[in-house]
mmCIF file with all atom_site columns, C-alpha atoms in Angstrom:
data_model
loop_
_atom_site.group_PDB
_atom_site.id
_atom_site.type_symbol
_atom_site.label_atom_id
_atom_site.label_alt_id
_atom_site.label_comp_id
_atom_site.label_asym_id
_atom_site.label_entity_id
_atom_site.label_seq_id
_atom_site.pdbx_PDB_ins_code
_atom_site.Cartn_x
_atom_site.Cartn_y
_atom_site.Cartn_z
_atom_site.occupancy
_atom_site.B_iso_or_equiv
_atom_site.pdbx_formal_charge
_atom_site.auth_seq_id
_atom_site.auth_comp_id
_atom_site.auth_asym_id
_atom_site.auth_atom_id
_atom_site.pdbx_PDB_model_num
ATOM 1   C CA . UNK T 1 1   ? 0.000  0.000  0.000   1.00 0.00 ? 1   UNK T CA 1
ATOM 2   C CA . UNK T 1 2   ? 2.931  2.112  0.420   1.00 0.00 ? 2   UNK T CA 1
ATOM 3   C CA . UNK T 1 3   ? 5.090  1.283  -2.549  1.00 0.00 ? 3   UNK T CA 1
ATOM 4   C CA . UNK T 1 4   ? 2.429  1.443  -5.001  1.00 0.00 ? 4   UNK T CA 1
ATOM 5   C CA . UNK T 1 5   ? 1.807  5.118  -4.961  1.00 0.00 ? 5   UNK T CA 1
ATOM 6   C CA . UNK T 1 6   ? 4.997  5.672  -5.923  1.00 0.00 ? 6   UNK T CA 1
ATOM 7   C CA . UNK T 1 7   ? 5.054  3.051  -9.131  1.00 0.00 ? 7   UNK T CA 1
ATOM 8   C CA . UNK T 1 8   ? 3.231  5.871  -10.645 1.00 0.00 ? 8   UNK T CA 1
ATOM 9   C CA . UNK T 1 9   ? 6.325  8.538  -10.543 1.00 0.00 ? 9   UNK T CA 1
ATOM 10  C CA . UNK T 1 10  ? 8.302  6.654  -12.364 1.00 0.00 ? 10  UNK T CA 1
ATOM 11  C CA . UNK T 1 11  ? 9.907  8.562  -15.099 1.00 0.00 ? 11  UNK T CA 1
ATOM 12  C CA . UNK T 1 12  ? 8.938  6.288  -18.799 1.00 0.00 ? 12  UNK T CA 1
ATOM 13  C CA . UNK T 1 13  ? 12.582 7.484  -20.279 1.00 0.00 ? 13  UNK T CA 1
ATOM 14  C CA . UNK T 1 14  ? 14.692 7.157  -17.244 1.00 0.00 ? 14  UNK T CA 1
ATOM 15  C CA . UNK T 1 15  ? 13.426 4.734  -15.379 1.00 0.00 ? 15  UNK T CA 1
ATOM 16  C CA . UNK T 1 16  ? 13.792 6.662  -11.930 1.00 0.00 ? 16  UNK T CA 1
ATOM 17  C CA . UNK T 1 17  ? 11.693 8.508  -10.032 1.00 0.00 ? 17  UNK T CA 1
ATOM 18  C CA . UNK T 1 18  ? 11.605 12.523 -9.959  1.00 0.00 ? 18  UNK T CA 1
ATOM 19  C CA . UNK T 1 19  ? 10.565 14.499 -7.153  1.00 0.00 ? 19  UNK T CA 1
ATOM 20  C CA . UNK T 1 20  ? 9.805  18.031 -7.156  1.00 0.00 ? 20  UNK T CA 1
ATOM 21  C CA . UNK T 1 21  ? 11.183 19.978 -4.479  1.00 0.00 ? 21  UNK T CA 1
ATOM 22  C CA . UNK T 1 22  ? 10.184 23.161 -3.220  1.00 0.00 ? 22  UNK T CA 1
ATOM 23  C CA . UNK T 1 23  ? 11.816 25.963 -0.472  1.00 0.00 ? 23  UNK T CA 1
ATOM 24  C CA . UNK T 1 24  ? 8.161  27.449 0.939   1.00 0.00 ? 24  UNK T CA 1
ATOM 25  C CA . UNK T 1 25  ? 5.077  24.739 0.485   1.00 0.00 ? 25  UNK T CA 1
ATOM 26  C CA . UNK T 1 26  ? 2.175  25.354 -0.833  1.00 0.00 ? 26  UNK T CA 1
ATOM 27  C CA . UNK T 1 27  ? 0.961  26.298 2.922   1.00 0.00 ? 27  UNK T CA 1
ATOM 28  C CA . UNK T 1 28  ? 3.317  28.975 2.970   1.00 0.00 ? 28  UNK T CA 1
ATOM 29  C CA . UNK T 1 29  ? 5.613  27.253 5.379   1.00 0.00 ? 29  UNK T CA 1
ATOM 30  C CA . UNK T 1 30  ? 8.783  28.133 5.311   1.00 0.00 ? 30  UNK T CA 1
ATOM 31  C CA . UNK T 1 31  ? 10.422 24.677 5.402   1.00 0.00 ? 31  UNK T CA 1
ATOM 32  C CA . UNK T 1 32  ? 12.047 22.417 2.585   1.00 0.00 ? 32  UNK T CA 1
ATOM 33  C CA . UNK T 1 33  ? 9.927  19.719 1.472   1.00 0.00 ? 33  UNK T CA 1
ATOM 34  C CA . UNK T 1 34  ? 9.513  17.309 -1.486  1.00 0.00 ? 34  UNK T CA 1
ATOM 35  C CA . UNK T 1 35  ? 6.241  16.214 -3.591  1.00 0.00 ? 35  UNK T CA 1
ATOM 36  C CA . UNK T 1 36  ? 5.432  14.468 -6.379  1.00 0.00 ? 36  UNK T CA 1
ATOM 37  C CA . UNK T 1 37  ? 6.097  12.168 -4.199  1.00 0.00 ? 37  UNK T CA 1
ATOM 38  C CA . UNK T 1 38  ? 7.045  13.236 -1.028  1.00 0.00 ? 38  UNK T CA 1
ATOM 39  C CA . UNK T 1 39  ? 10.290 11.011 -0.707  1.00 0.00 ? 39  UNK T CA 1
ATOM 40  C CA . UNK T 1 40  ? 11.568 12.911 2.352   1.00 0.00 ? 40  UNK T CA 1
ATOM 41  C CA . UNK T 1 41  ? 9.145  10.785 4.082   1.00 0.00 ? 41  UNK T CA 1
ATOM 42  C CA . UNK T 1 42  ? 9.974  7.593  3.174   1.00 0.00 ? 42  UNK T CA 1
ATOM 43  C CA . UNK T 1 43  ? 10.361 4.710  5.753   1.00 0.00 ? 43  UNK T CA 1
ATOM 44  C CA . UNK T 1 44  ? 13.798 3.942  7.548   1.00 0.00 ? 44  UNK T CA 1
ATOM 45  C CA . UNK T 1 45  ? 13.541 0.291  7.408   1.00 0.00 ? 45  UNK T CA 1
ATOM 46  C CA . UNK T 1 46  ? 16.722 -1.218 5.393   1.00 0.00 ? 46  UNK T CA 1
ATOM 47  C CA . UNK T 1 47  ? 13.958 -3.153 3.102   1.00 0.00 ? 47  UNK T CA 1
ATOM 48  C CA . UNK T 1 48  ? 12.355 0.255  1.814   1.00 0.00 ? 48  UNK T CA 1
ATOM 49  C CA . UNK T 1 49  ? 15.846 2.001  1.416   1.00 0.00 ? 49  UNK T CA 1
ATOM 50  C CA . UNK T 1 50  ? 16.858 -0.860 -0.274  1.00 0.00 ? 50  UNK T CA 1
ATOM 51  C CA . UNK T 1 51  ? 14.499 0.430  -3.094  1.00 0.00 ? 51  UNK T CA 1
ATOM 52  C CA . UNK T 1 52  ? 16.904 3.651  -3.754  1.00 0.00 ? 52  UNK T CA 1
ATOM 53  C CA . UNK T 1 53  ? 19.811 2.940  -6.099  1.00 0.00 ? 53  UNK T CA 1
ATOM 54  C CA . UNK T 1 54  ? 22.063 5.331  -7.246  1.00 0.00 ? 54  UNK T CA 1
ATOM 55  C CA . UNK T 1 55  ? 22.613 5.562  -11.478 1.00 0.00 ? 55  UNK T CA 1
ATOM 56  C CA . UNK T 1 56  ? 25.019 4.541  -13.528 1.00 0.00 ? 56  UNK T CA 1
ATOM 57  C CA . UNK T 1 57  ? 28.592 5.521  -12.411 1.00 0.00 ? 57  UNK T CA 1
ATOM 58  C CA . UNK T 1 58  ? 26.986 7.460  -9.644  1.00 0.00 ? 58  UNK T CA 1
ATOM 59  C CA . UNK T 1 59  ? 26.607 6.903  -5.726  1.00 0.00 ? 59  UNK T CA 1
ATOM 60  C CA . UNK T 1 60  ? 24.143 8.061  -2.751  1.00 0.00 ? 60  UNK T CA 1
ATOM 61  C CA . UNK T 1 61  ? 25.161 9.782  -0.087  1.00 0.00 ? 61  UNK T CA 1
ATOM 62  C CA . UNK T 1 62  ? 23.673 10.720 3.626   1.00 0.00 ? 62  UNK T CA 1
ATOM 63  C CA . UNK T 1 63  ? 24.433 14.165 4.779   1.00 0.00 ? 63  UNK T CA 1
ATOM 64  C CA . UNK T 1 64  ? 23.217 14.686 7.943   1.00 0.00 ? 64  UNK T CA 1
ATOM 65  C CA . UNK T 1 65  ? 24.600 17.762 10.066  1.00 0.00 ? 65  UNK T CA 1
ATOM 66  C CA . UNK T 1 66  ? 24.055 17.154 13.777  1.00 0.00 ? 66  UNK T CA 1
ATOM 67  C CA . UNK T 1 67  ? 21.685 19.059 15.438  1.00 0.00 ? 67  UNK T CA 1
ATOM 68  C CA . UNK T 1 68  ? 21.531 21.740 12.770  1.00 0.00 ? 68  UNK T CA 1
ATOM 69  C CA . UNK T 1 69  ? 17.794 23.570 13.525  1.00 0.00 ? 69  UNK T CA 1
ATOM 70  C CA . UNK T 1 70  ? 19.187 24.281 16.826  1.00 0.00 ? 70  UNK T CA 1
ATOM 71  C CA . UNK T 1 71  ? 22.700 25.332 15.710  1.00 0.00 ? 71  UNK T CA 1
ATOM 72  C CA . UNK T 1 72  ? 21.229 27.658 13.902  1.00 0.00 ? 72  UNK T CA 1
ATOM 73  C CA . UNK T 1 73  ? 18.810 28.664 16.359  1.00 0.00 ? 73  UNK T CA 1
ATOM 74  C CA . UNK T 1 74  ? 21.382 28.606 18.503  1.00 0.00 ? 74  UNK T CA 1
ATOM 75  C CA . UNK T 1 75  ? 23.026 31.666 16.529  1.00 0.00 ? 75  UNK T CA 1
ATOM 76  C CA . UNK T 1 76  ? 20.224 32.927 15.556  1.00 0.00 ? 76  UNK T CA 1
ATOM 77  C CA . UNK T 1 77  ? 18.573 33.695 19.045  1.00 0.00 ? 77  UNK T CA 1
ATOM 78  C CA . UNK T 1 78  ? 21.933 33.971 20.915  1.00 0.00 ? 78  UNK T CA 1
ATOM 79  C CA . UNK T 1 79  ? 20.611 31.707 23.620  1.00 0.00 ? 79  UNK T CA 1
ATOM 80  C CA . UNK T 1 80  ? 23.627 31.672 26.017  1.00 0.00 ? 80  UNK T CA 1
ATOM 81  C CA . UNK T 1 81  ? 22.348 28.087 27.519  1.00 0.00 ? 81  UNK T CA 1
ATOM 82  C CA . UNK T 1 82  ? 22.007 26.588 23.771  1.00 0.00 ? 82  UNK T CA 1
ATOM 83  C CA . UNK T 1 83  ? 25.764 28.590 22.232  1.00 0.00 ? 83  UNK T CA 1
ATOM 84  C CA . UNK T 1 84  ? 27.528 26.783 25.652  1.00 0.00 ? 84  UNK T CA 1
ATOM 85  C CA . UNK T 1 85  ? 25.907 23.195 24.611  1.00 0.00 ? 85  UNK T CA 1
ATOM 86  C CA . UNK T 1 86  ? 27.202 23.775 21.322  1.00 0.00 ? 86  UNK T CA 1
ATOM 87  C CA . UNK T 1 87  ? 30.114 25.547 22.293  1.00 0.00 ? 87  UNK T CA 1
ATOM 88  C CA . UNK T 1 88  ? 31.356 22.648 25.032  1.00 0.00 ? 88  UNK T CA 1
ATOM 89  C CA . UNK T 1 89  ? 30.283 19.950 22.737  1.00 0.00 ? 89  UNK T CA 1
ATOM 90  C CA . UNK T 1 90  ? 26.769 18.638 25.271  1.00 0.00 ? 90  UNK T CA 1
ATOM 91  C CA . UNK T 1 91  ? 25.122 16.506 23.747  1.00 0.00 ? 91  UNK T CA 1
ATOM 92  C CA . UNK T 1 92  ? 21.904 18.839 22.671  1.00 0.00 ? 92  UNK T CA 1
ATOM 93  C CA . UNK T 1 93  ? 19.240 16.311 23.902  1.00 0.00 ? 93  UNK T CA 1
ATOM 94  C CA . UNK T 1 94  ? 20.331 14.755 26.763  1.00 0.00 ? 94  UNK T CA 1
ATOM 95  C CA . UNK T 1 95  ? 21.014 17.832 27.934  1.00 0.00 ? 95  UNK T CA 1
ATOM 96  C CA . UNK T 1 96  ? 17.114 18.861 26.973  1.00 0.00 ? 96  UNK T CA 1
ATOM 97  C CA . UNK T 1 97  ? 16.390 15.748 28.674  1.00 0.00 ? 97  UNK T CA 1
ATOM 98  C CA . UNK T 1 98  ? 17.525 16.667 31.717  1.00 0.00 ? 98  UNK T CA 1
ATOM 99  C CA . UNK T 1 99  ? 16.271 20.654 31.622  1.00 0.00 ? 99  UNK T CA 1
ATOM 100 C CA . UNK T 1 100 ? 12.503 19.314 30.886  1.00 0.00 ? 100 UNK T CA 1
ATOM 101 C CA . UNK T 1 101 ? 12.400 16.440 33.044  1.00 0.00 ? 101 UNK T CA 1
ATOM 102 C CA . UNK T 1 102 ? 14.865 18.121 36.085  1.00 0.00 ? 102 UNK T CA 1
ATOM 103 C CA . UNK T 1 103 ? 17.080 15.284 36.184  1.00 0.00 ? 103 UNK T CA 1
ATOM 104 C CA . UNK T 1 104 ? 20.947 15.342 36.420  1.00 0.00 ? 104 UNK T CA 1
ATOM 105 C CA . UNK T 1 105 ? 22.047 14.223 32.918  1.00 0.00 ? 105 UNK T CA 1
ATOM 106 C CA . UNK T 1 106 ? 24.096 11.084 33.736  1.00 0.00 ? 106 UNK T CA 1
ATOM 107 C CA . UNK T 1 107 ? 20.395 9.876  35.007  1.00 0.00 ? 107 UNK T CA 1
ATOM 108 C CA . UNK T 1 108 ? 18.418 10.421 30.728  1.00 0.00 ? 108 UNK T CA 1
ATOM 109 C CA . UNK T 1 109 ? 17.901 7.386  29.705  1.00 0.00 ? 109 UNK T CA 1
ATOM 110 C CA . UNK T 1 110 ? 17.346 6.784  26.049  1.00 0.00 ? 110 UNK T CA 1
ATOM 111 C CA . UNK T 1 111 ? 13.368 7.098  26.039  1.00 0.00 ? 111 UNK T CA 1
ATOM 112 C CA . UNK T 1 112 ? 14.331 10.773 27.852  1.00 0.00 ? 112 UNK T CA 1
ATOM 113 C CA . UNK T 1 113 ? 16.572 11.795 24.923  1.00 0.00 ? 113 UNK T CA 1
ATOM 114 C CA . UNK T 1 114 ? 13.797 10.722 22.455  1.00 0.00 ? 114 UNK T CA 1
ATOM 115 C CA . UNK T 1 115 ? 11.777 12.688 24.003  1.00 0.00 ? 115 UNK T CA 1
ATOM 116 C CA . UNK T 1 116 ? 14.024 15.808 24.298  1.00 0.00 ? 116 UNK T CA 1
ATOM 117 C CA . UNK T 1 117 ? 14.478 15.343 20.467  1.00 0.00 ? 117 UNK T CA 1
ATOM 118 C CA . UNK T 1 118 ? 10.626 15.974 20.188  1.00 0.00 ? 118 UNK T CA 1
ATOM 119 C CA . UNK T 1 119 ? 11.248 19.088 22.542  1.00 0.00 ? 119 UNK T CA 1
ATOM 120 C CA . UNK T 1 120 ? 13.599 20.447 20.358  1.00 0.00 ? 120 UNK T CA 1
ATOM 121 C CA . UNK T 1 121 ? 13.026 19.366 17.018  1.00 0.00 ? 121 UNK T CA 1
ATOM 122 C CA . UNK T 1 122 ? 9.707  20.865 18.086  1.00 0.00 ? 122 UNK T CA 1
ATOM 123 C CA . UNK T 1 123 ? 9.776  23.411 20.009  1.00 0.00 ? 123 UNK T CA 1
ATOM 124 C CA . UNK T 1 124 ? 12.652 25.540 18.238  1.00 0.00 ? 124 UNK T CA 1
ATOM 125 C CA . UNK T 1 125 ? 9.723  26.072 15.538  1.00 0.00 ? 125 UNK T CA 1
ATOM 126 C CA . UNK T 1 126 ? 7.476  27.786 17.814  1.00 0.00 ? 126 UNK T CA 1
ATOM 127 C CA . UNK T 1 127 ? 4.682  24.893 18.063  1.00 0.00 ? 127 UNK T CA 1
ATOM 128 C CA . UNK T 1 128 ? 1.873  24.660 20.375  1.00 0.00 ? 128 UNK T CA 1
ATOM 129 C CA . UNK T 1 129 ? 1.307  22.297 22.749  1.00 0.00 ? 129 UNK T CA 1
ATOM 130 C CA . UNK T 1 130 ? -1.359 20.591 20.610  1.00 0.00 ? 130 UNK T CA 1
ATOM 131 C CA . UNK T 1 131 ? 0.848  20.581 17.489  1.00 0.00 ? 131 UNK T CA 1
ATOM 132 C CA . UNK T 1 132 ? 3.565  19.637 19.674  1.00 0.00 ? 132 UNK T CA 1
ATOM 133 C CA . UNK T 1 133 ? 1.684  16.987 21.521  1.00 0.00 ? 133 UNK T CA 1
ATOM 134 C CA . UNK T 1 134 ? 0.968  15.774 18.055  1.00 0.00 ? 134 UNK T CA 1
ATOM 135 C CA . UNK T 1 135 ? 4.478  16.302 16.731  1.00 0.00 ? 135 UNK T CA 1
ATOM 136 C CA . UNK T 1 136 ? 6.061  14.116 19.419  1.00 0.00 ? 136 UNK T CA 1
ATOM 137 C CA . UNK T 1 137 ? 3.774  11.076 19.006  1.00 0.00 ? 137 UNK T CA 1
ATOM 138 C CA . UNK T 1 138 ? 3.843  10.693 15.017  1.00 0.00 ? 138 UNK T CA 1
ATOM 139 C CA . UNK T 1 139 ? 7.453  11.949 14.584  1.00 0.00 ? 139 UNK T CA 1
ATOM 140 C CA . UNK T 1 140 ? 9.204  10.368 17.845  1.00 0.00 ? 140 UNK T CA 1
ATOM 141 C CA . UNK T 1 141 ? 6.421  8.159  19.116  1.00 0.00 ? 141 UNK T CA 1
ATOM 142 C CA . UNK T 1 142 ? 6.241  9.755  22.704  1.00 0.00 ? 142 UNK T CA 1
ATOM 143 C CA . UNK T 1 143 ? 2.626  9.623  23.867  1.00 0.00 ? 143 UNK T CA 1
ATOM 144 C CA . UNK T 1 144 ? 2.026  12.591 25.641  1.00 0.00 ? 144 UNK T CA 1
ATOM 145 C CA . UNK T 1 145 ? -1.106 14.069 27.673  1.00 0.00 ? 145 UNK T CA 1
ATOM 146 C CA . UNK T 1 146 ? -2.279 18.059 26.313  1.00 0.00 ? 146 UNK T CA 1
ATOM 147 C CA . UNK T 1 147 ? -1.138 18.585 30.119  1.00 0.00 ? 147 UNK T CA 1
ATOM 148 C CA . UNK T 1 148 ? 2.577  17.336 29.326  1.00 0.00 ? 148 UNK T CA 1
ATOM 149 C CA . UNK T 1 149 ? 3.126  18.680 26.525  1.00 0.00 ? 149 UNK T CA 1
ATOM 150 C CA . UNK T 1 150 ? 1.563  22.306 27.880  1.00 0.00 ? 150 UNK T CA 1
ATOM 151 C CA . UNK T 1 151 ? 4.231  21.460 31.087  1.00 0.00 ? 151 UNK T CA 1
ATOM 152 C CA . UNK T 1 152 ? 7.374  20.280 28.653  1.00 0.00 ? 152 UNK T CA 1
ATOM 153 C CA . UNK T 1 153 ? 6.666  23.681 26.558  1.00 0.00 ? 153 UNK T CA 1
ATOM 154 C CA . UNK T 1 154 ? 6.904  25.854 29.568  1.00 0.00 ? 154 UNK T CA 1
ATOM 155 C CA . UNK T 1 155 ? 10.355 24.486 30.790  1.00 0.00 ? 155 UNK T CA 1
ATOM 156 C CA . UNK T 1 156 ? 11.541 24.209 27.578  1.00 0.00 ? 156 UNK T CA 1
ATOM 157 C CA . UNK T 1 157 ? 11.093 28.117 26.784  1.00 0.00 ? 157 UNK T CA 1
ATOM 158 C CA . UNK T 1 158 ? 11.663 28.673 30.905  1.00 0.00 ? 158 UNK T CA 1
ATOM 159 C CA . UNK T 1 159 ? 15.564 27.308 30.141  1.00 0.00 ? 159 UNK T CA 1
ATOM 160 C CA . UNK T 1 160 ? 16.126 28.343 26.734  1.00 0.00 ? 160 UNK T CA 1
ATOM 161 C CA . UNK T 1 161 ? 14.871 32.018 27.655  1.00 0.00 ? 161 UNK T CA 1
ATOM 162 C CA . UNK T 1 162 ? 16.457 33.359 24.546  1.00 0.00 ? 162 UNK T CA 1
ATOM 163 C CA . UNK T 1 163 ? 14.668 31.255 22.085  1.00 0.00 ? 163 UNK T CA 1
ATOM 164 C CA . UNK T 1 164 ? 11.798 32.648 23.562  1.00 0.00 ? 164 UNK T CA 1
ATOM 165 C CA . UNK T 1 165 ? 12.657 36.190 23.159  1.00 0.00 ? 165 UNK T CA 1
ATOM 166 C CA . UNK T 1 166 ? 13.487 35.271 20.005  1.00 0.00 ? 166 UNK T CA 1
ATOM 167 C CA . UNK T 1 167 ? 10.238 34.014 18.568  1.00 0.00 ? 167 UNK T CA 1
ATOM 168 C CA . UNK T 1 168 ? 8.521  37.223 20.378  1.00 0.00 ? 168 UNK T CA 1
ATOM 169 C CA . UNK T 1 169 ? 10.475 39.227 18.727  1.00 0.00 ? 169 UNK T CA 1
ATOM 170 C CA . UNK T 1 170 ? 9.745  37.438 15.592  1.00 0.00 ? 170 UNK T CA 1
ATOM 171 C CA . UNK T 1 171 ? 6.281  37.453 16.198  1.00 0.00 ? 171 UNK T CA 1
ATOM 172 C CA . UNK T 1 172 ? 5.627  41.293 17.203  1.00 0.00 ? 172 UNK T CA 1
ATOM 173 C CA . UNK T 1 173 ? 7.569  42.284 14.190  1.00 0.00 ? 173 UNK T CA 1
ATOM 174 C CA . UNK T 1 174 ? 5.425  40.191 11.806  1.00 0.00 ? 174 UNK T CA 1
ATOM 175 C CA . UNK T 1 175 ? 2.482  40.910 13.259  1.00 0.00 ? 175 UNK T CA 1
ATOM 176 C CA . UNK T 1 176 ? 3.339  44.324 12.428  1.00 0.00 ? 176 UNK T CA 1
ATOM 177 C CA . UNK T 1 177 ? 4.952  44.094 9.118   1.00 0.00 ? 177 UNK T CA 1
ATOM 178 C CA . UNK T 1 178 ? 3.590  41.369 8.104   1.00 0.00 ? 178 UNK T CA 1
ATOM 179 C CA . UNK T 1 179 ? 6.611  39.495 7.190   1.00 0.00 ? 179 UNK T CA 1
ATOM 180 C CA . UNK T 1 180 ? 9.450  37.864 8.694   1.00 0.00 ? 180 UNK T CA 1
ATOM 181 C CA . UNK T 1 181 ? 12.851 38.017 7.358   1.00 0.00 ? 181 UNK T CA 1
ATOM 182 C CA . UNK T 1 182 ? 15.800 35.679 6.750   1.00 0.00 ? 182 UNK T CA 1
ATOM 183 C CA . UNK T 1 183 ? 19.271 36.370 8.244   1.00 0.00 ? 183 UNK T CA 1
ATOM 184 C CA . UNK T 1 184 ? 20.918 37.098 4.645   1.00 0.00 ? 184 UNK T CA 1
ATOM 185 C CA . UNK T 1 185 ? 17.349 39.521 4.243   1.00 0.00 ? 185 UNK T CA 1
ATOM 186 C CA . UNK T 1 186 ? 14.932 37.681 1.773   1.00 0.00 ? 186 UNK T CA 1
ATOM 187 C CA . UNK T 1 187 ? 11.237 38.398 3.015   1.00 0.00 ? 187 UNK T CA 1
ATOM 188 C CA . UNK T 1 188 ? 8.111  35.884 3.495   1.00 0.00 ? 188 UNK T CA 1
ATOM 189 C CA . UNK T 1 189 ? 5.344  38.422 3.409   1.00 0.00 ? 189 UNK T CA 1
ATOM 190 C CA . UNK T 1 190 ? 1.839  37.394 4.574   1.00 0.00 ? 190 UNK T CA 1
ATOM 191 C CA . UNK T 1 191 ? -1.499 39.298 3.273   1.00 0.00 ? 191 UNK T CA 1
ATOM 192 C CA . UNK T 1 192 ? -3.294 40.434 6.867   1.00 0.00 ? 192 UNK T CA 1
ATOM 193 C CA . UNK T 1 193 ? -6.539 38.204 6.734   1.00 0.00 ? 193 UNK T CA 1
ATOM 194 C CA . UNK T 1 194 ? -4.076 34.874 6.090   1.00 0.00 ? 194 UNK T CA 1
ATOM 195 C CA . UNK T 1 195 ? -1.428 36.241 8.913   1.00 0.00 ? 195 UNK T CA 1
ATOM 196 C CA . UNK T 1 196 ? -0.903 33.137 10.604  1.00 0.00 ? 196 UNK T CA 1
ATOM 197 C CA . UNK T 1 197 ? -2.457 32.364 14.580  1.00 0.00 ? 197 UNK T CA 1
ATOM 198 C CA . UNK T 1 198 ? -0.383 33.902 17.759  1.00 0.00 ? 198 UNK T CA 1
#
């Protein structure tokens, strides 16, 4: 039921399947993604990657940069708690871990750092506790009460107190410019009646 979708995107000349990538969605989100299919959500079981095969005389490769949203977040907000993790080399989620759940880091187990991913894979993007709530059970699989995740949101923006200023200051300003602005200056304007939700 998966695969089959996906039979249908197969290129009749090539032989491969190519997927259209955009920089904003059609939502207006800000965020890389891929349609046509969507192959950035493929499974990570070994027998569905299996399916991927590089061309002729070419290879695949992974690039994966640890930790980048909060790196950049990191820089961006000039947290001084999240530039020291980075800065000393902390592992960014244990470290989460034991900020949200007030427990002395040697003491995270690994169900604690999956769950600090959520937090900051999350959180860094400004989520709600019912998005995040959400977020953390079909991205992470950490089942978490509206409570929780209302209580993991507080402590999470309660340590990282610059990440918070940060998305205030993000928000006031589009609220009254209506648009938000990368770091090298290229503009995502919104028209008032679409503005997105506080």
């Amino acid at each position: 039921a998966f695969i089959k979708p996906y039979k249908d995107f197969i290129h009749p000349l090539t032989g491969r399947i190519h997927a259209t990538y955009r920089q904003l969605n059609r939502n207006g989100v800000g965020r890389f993604s891929a349609a046509d299919p969507n192959i950035q959500q493929w499974p990570r079981e070994p027998r569905f990657r299996r399916l991927f095969r590089a061309g002729e005389g070419r290879v695949l490769i992974i690039a994966d940069y640890s930790a980048i949203e909060m790196r950049i977040m990191a820089w961006l907000s000039k947290d001084p708690t999240l530039m020291e993790v980075f800065q000393k080399g902390i592992d960014p989620h244990r470290h989460t871990a034991s900020l949200v759940l007030r427990k002395p880091p040697e003491e995270v187990t690994k169900e604690d750092r999956q769950l600090a991913k959520a937090v900051n894979f999350g959180l860094i993007y400004g989520m709600s506790a019912e998005k995040f709530q959400s977020y953390a059970k079909w991205s992470y699989g950490v089942d978490l009460t509206l409570q929780e995740a209302e209580e993991f949101r507080r402590r999470y923006f309660g340590a990282y107190q610059g990440v918070s200023r940060w998305h205030e200051h993000q928000n006031r300003r589009a609220r009254e410019a209506l648009e938000v602005r990368t770091a090298s200056g290229r503009a995502r304007r919104w028209v008032a009646p679409t503005m997105p939700p506080t």
